Amino acid sequence: MAIAERPETAAARKEAAQVTAFKTGNEMAAISAQHIDFHVMGYYPITPSTEIAELIDEAKAEGLHSMVMIPADGEHGAAGICYGAAVGGGRVFNATSAQGLLYALEEYPVQSGTRFPMLLDLATRTVSGPLDIRGDHSDVYYALNTGWLIFMARDPQAVYDLNVCALRVAERADVRLPAIVAFDGFFTSHQKRRVDYFEDPTVVREFLGPFTETINALDPRHPVTIGPYMNDPDLINNKMQQSLAMDAALAALPEVFAEYEQLSGRHYDVVDLYRMEDAEVAVILLNSAAETAKDAADRLREQGIRAGVVSPNVLRPFPAEILRNALRGVRALVIGDRADSYGSGGGNLAHEVKSALKDDPLNRTVCLSRIYGLGGRDFYPEDAEAFFRLATETAEGSGVHPSFDYYGVVAGDPAKIPVRRGLPPLEKRETVSGRIAVTEDPETLRLRVEAPPAWQLAARPKRVAPGHGACPGCGVFPAIDQFLRGIEGDVVVLYQTGCAMVVSTGYPYTSHRVTYLHNLFQNGAATLGGLVEMFHERVRRGELPAGDDITFVMVSGDGGMDIGTGAAVGAALRNHKLIILEYDNQGYMNTGAQLSYSTPLGNRTSTSHVGPGEHGKSFQHKDMPQLMAATNIPYVFTGVEGFPDDLLQKGAKAQWYAQHEGMVYGKVLISCPLNWLTEDRKGTDVVQAAVDCCFFPLYEIERHKTVLTYDPEPIGRRIPVADWLRMMGKTKHLCRPEFEFELAQFEAEVDRRWRRLKAMNDHPLL
Ligand SMILES: Cc1ncc(C[n+]2csc(CCOP(=O)(O)OP(=O)(O)O)c2C)c(N)n1
Ligand code: SF4
Ligand SMILES: [Mg+2]
């Protein structure tokens, strides 16, 4: 709410017809994107912004728009795609949150510094670590110095409206800067509100006008040079121009908002001022919390307290003068920041407001800075009242409060010693079965594993305890367990972000009975590489006992092997003594089943819908084992849960290689009943069918020699690919006649890869 109508403009306006609906911020972002009709959207899924791309993709499958949707390999890639598309001279869109923004951060100044406008929606979320997917403003604050325009959308209506207005300002000839529209993760991204949007999308397109390119990289008759290096004295001039572009944007904003009001009937100011005309005490808050504070201000006004609320709709350019004018008569002000600038005595908003006031020699406002609402902590009217109380007591001199503090922190009990919430750590003796022996065959140079059948080791204590939160029928932990059963001795695991991580640790609980470390899924392999090297160095220095070996295992999903390919390949090329175990469930499952590069062609996912405008995923699945084999690490393997002895033996070999020669990579296909749309109890059958149709061959590449460890053909078990696809809700459409083309392409690719593998198996040099 809060978009007050100015009566004087109501008569003058020529409003376009609108639809009234009940929508979330993400829905409004998706609708506005379609109305704007961007040429290209480059994106990478991250909660809570993921839904925006999902909704746009769904609409594309229904044939409702023709925007090109490009699923990137990570946010850095997404930002690169967007930049590339922007220099091509069209409209570009992206959406992200938290780590996604940070991962792409270094690209943002490149784009603003070369002055190519685009729009990025940011559903704000806490920056890791610790990992917390709910909303605060720690991400958007990182963008403050990127040179992008930053709009703050307080509710779903504002998401739609400011997306349109932001782009209009961004594309002005005197601005030409990319823009962020930030709205509160979950509070705004996921809560439905009453909203209006234009019935006819062309209203938005006409408001924006055709995209006016300045220069573009797609006109060979007029070649341009974009991004040459630029040294002193030009660079400082370039930056000054960027600063002037921000000034131009600030000057243009009232005009753009007024024009938009004519069309929509909704009024926006650069700074939203609520009951500030005569306010003596005030709070400054961004986005949804400001709406909460308005209710509190109303209540206080009823008690005779002249309370007001200030909330910038725009953070870049920073509306310093408007704030100075608005706060001139305010005696005490609480500035709430939903993120800290650690060690600086305030959040970014507090510092910027204080600095704006400093330029007014007449200003006597006492400012208090409070950090609140971190990690999605709610902000209720009572909290706003507490802020007003601080301001009132400060104004009246009836209370002395620190100028900077955290608000809403729960004091701990120093006497309380944290207890480990989980099963006790494994004893050394529990980690060794003594029944697995690995020796080198001097003739073949392959390893020989002597081990009992996997079932005989089933009683051995598991490294992951059963008390985790995976879905019924999930194949992740049975597969990890089977693999780890082949490993003797101590293990340290690093889990990249993904289902296995999310369901097995959540402060203060752990399902792991061994040392466990998490790092974000773009960088786990590098992190574990560092730990391994520290281990060996400390052993060499005598700081850790020699001979007490540890096996280091990184567990990653298939998505982690998209965004983390670079780190994994880097670790492989350095040949750290560690194992990467990828569990492949063919998608980004913990974030809601978006496509990964391992998702096969034609599969239905939440970012590759099936409909008249789209036939599921549009490109073939990645062959990660072959990619890793190309790094020449000593051992690469594939496995599935349904072949436990095979997986156990590969675990034993993996340990030997990681101890003696260097890095190991293994990929296990695991069933995900929730998102594959299969029965919980059918998981093993489905992955076995994937092996039997030769989609997922079981093999190993040991010291560069490829060997199939299971061949369904000579034993008459090979089945058609369609038989496997028919087993899953996400793929059974591929067996319908209208998907004949996709099925044929997919079958041909499966066959090509299988025949190649067989040739490699048969040839001594391959
Ligand atoms: C830089 C960054 N981008 C995006 C995310 C959101 N995210 C976390 S896990 C994940 C998908 C993981 O997929 P996968 O590795 O296949 O594991 P699964 O969930 O399928 O088990 C995504 C997109 C994030 N945490 N950080
Ligand atoms: S979403 Fe899939 S992979 Fe994740 S826990 Fe559930 S079944 Fe397992
Ligand atoms: Mg996955």
XYZ file of N, CA, C and O in Angstrom, residues 498-596:
396
model
N 23.275 -27.846 -1.501
C 22.405 -28.746 -2.261
C 21.568 -29.544 -1.275
O 21.697 -29.366 -0.057
N 20.734 -30.435 -1.784
C 19.851 -31.195 -0.893
C 20.621 -31.888 0.233
O 20.230 -31.833 1.393
N 21.720 -32.580 -0.128
C 22.428 -33.386 0.875
C 22.920 -32.510 2.021
O 22.930 -32.932 3.184
N 23.293 -31.287 1.691
C 23.748 -30.360 2.721
C 22.562 -29.844 3.538
O 22.552 -29.862 4.764
N 21.536 -29.426 2.812
C 20.402 -28.769 3.468
C 19.696 -29.721 4.438
O 19.300 -29.328 5.528
N 19.563 -30.987 4.038
C 18.777 -31.902 4.873
C 19.600 -32.570 5.968
O 19.049 -33.283 6.798
N 20.923 -32.363 5.963
C 21.719 -33.084 6.974
C 22.345 -32.168 8.016
O 22.886 -32.647 9.014
N 22.302 -30.863 7.806
C 22.800 -29.951 8.845
C 21.912 -28.720 8.888
O 21.544 -28.180 7.858
N 21.558 -28.318 10.071
C 20.819 -27.076 10.287
C 21.088 -26.723 11.735
O 20.756 -27.509 12.630
N 21.734 -25.632 11.942
C 22.192 -25.275 13.280
C 21.077 -25.463 14.308
O 19.969 -25.000 14.065
N 21.280 -26.123 15.430
C 22.532 -26.704 15.933
C 22.622 -28.217 15.699
O 23.285 -28.912 16.455
N 21.961 -28.728 14.681
C 21.950 -30.176 14.467
C 22.892 -30.599 13.351
O 23.154 -29.832 12.430
N 23.349 -31.851 13.449
C 24.102 -32.441 12.343
C 23.767 -33.922 12.251
O 23.504 -34.562 13.271
N 23.739 -34.417 11.036
C 23.560 -35.858 10.842
C 24.902 -36.537 10.616
O 24.957 -37.737 10.407
N 25.970 -35.760 10.607
C 27.279 -36.319 10.250
C 28.046 -36.744 11.489
O 28.151 -35.975 12.447
N 28.601 -37.916 11.416
C 29.362 -38.422 12.562
C 30.857 -38.242 12.322
O 31.691 -38.780 13.050
N 31.188 -37.507 11.288
C 32.582 -37.179 10.989
C 32.653 -35.664 10.812
O 31.616 -34.998 10.748
N 33.856 -35.144 10.705
C 33.986 -33.693 10.502
C 33.381 -33.309 9.158
O 33.636 -33.952 8.135
N 32.582 -32.272 9.226
C 31.820 -31.835 8.058
C 32.048 -30.348 7.863
O 32.092 -29.575 8.820
N 32.174 -29.962 6.628
C 32.384 -28.553 6.294
C 31.478 -28.229 5.118
O 31.299 -29.063 4.226
N 30.905 -27.052 5.144
C 30.109 -26.619 3.981
C 30.772 -25.405 3.367
O 31.241 -24.525 4.076
N 30.858 -25.372 2.070
C 31.097 -24.086 1.412
C 30.152 -24.001 0.225
O 29.604 -24.994 -0.235
N 29.963 -22.770 -0.199
C 29.018 -22.517 -1.277
C 29.434 -23.318 -2.503
O 30.607 -23.593 -2.702
N 28.428 -23.680 -3.291
C 28.675 -24.730 -4.278
C 29.462 -24.299 -5.499
O 29.634 -25.074 -6.413
N 29.947 -23.073 -5.490
C 30.820 -22.695 -6.595
C 32.280 -22.880 -6.234
O 33.152 -22.706 -7.058
N 32.552 -23.235 -4.977
C 33.949 -23.152 -4.561
C 34.410 -24.264 -3.641
O 35.484 -24.186 -3.071
N 33.595 -25.310 -3.490
C 33.936 -26.374 -2.548
C 35.235 -27.071 -2.878
O 36.037 -27.376 -1.986
N 35.475 -27.328 -4.161
C 36.667 -28.096 -4.528
C 37.930 -27.319 -4.163
O 38.915 -27.892 -3.694
N 37.890 -26.002 -4.371
C 39.056 -25.184 -4.003
C 39.249 -25.214 -2.491
O 40.370 -25.353 -1.983
N 38.141 -25.107 -1.769
C 38.214 -25.086 -0.309
C 38.797 -26.388 0.221
O 39.687 -26.392 1.086
N 38.289 -27.505 -0.316
C 38.794 -28.784 0.170
C 40.251 -28.970 -0.253
O 41.054 -29.540 0.497
N 40.595 -28.443 -1.413
C 41.995 -28.499 -1.844
C 42.887 -27.808 -0.823
O 43.950 -28.324 -0.446
N 42.460 -26.666 -0.336
C 43.229 -25.937 0.670
C 43.371 -26.734 1.949
O 44.452 -26.799 2.557
N 42.283 -27.373 2.345
C 42.313 -28.150 3.592
C 43.252 -29.348 3.458
O 44.037 -29.640 4.373
N 43.192 -30.007 2.323
C 44.056 -31.175 2.092
C 45.523 -30.759 2.172
O 46.347 -31.415 2.824
N 45.838 -29.646 1.517
C 47.240 -29.213 1.513
C 47.690 -28.814 2.914
O 48.838 -29.050 3.301
N 46.776 -28.193 3.679
C 47.119 -27.852 5.065
C 47.388 -29.116 5.876
O 48.334 -29.177 6.675
N 46.574 -30.133 5.637
C 46.758 -31.404 6.345
C 48.163 -31.952 6.077
O 48.917 -32.259 7.006
N 48.514 -32.042 4.802
C 49.818 -32.639 4.481
C 50.967 -31.777 4.992
O 51.990 -32.307 5.454
N 50.804 -30.472 4.952
C 51.877 -29.594 5.426
C 52.043 -29.712 6.945
O 53.161 -29.717 7.458
N 50.914 -29.807 7.644
C 51.017 -29.918 9.105
C 51.597 -31.272 9.518
O 52.325 -31.365 10.506
N 51.288 -32.306 8.715
C 51.915 -33.608 8.985
C 53.423 -33.485 8.747
O 54.241 -33.918 9.563
N 53.784 -32.841 7.643
C 55.213 -32.699 7.319
C 55.961 -31.938 8.408
O 57.091 -32.260 8.762
N 55.290 -30.940 8.995
C 55.946 -30.156 10.064
C 55.879 -30.835 11.413
O 56.306 -30.287 12.424
N 55.267 -31.992 11.452
C 55.169 -32.718 12.718
C 54.094 -32.174 13.642
O 54.026 -32.522 14.820
N 53.226 -31.326 13.122
C 52.158 -30.771 13.973
C 50.972 -31.719 14.082
O 50.165 -31.621 14.997
N 50.856 -32.629 13.110
C 49.819 -33.659 13.148
C 50.528 -35.001 13.018
O 51.569 -35.091 12.357
N 49.941 -36.052 13.637
C 50.642 -37.341 13.614
C 50.762 -37.907 12.197
O 49.799 -37.888 11.429
N 51.959 -38.372 11.852
C 52.166 -39.009 10.549
C 51.514 -40.385 10.579
O 51.363 -40.998 11.630
N 51.093 -40.844 9.430
C 50.537 -42.200 9.344
C 49.074 -42.282 9.717
O 48.443 -43.326 9.577
N 48.512 -41.206 10.204
C 47.089 -41.198 10.560
C 46.337 -40.532 9.416
O 45.949 -39.376 9.503
N 46.182 -41.256 8.357
C 45.682 -40.610 7.149
C 44.196 -40.277 7.257
O 43.434 -40.934 7.964
N 43.836 -39.239 6.535
C 42.426 -38.849 6.437
C 42.068 -38.877 4.956
O 42.865 -38.448 4.114
N 40.886 -39.361 4.646
C 40.409 -39.292 3.261
C 39.442 -38.119 3.152
O 38.495 -38.015 3.936
N 39.720 -37.250 2.203
C 38.918 -36.024 2.050
C 37.925 -36.212 0.900
O 38.335 -36.522 -0.232
N 36.647 -36.039 1.212
C 35.612 -36.279 0.195
C 34.732 -35.041 0.073
O 34.170 -34.564 1.067
N 34.612 -34.532 -1.132
C 33.644 -33.460 -1.365
C 32.389 -34.064 -1.992
O 32.477 -34.788 -2.989
N 31.244 -33.765 -1.390
C 29.972 -34.236 -1.926
C 29.268 -33.048 -2.569
O 29.110 -31.991 -1.950
N 28.879 -33.230 -3.815
C 28.230 -32.130 -4.541
C 27.066 -32.664 -5.343
O 27.083 -33.809 -5.798
N 26.078 -31.829 -5.546
C 25.025 -32.172 -6.493
C 25.497 -31.891 -7.911
O 26.598 -31.370 -8.133
N 24.653 -32.233 -8.875
C 25.004 -31.968 -10.271
C 25.034 -30.465 -10.541
O 25.850 -29.974 -11.329
N 24.182 -29.718 -9.821
C 24.191 -28.263 -9.979
C 25.505 -27.679 -9.510
O 26.057 -26.754 -10.114
N 26.023 -28.233 -8.426
C 27.313 -27.778 -7.906
C 28.431 -28.036 -8.897
O 29.476 -27.384 -8.867
N 28.202 -28.990 -9.778
C 29.199 -29.260 -10.817
C 28.958 -28.405 -12.061
O 29.680 -28.516 -13.036
N 27.896 -27.561 -12.028
C 27.753 -26.532 -13.075
C 28.504 -25.284 -12.621
O 29.522 -24.908 -13.171
N 27.978 -24.705 -11.542
C 28.547 -23.440 -11.061
C 29.964 -23.663 -10.532
O 30.784 -22.750 -10.548
N 30.233 -24.894 -10.080
C 31.544 -25.193 -9.497
C 32.472 -25.906 -10.453
O 33.511 -26.438 -10.032
N 32.150 -25.929 -11.741
C 33.029 -26.630 -12.694
C 34.448 -26.069 -12.646
O 35.425 -26.811 -12.619
N 34.530 -24.751 -12.621
C 35.849 -24.120 -12.643
C 36.691 -24.554 -11.462
O 37.863 -24.932 -11.609
N 36.079 -24.534 -10.278
C 36.819 -24.915 -9.068
C 37.193 -26.395 -9.121
O 38.298 -26.784 -8.711
N 36.280 -27.229 -9.631
C 36.554 -28.672 -9.687
C 37.671 -28.962 -10.691
O 38.591 -29.748 -10.415
N 37.610 -28.313 -11.848
C 38.653 -28.530 -12.852
C 39.996 -27.999 -12.325
O 41.037 -28.637 -12.479
N 39.955 -26.861 -11.642
C 41.178 -26.305 -11.058
C 41.800 -27.270 -10.057
O 43.012 -27.538 -10.088
N 40.958 -27.820 -9.181
C 41.458 -28.764 -8.177
C 42.026 -29.998 -8.868
O 43.054 -30.552 -8.447
N 41.374 -30.437 -9.948
C 41.844 -31.623 -10.670
C 43.190 -31.348 -11.340
O 44.092 -32.179 -11.307
N 43.310 -30.174 -11.931
C 44.569 -29.861 -12.622
C 45.719 -29.746 -11.619
O 46.860 -30.091 -11.924
N 45.384 -29.304 -10.405
C 46.428 -29.258 -9.365
C 46.623 -30.625 -8.742
O 47.547 -30.847 -7.978
N 45.675 -31.519 -9.020
C 45.737 -32.909 -8.573
C 45.826 -33.069 -7.050
O 46.644 -33.831 -6.531
N 44.972 -32.333 -6.345
C 44.918 -32.498 -4.880
C 44.467 -33.910 -4.528
O 43.667 -34.513 -5.252
N 44.930 -34.381 -3.409
C 44.553 -35.737 -2.994
C 43.187 -35.697 -2.310
O 43.075 -35.668 -1.079
N 42.176 -35.663 -3.116
C 40.807 -35.627 -2.586
C 39.871 -36.291 -3.580
O 40.228 -36.526 -4.743
N 38.665 -36.573 -3.093
C 37.652 -37.221 -3.939
C 36.481 -36.255 -4.100
O 35.994 -35.699 -3.109
N 36.032 -36.082 -5.325
C 34.760 -35.375 -5.534
C 33.712 -36.424 -5.886
O 33.876 -37.168 -6.857
N 32.680 -36.483 -5.071
C 31.575 -37.406 -5.340
C 30.361 -36.568 -5.717
O 29.808 -35.843 -4.884
N 29.975 -36.666 -6.976
C 28.800 -35.904 -7.432
C 27.581 -36.823 -7.419
O 27.606 -37.881 -8.025
N 26.552 -36.401 -6.686
C 25.295 -37.150 -6.798
C 24.427 -36.386 -7.791
O 24.175 -35.196 -7.646
N 24.024 -37.081 -8.812
C 23.309 -36.434 -9.915
C 21.822 -36.781 -9.825
O 21.437 -37.928 -10.046
N 21.028 -35.802 -9.462
C 19.573 -36.017 -9.466
C 18.932 -35.223 -10.607
O 17.744 -34.961 -10.608
N 19.779 -34.833 -11.539
C 19.342 -34.219 -12.802
C 18.615 -32.888 -12.620
O 17.672 -32.594 -13.349
N 19.041 -32.128 -11.649
C 18.421 -30.812 -11.520
C 18.824 -30.137 -10.223
O 19.513 -30.711 -9.375
N 18.411 -28.896 -10.102
C 18.637 -28.135 -8.868
C 17.452 -28.412 -7.969
O 16.456 -27.688 -8.006
N 17.555 -29.464 -7.178
C 16.361 -29.975 -6.524
C 16.005 -29.226 -5.238
O 14.843 -28.976 -4.963
N 17.013 -28.856 -4.439
C 16.640 -28.209 -3.166
C 16.056 -26.831 -3.401
O 15.402 -26.271 -2.524
N 16.268 -26.266 -4.576
C 15.710 -24.941 -4.837
C 14.437 -25.011 -5.688
O 13.957 -23.989 -6.163
N 13.926 -26.228 -5.909
C 12.630 -26.329 -6.583
C 12.682 -26.888 -7.990
O 11.844 -26.535 -8.827
N 13.664 -27.766 -8.259
C 13.701 -28.539 -9.511
C 13.863 -27.688 -10.760
O 13.116 -27.837 -11.730
N 14.869 -26.801 -10.740
C 15.209 -26.108 -11.978
C 16.158 -27.002 -12.788
O 16.778 -27.914 -12.236
N 16.288 -26.696 -14.064
C 17.186 -27.503 -14.885
C 18.630 -27.265 -14.461
O 19.010 -26.166 -14.042
N 19.425 -28.333 -14.536
C 20.878 -28.175 -14.444
C 21.420 -28.584 -15.809
O 20.667 -29.062 -16.656
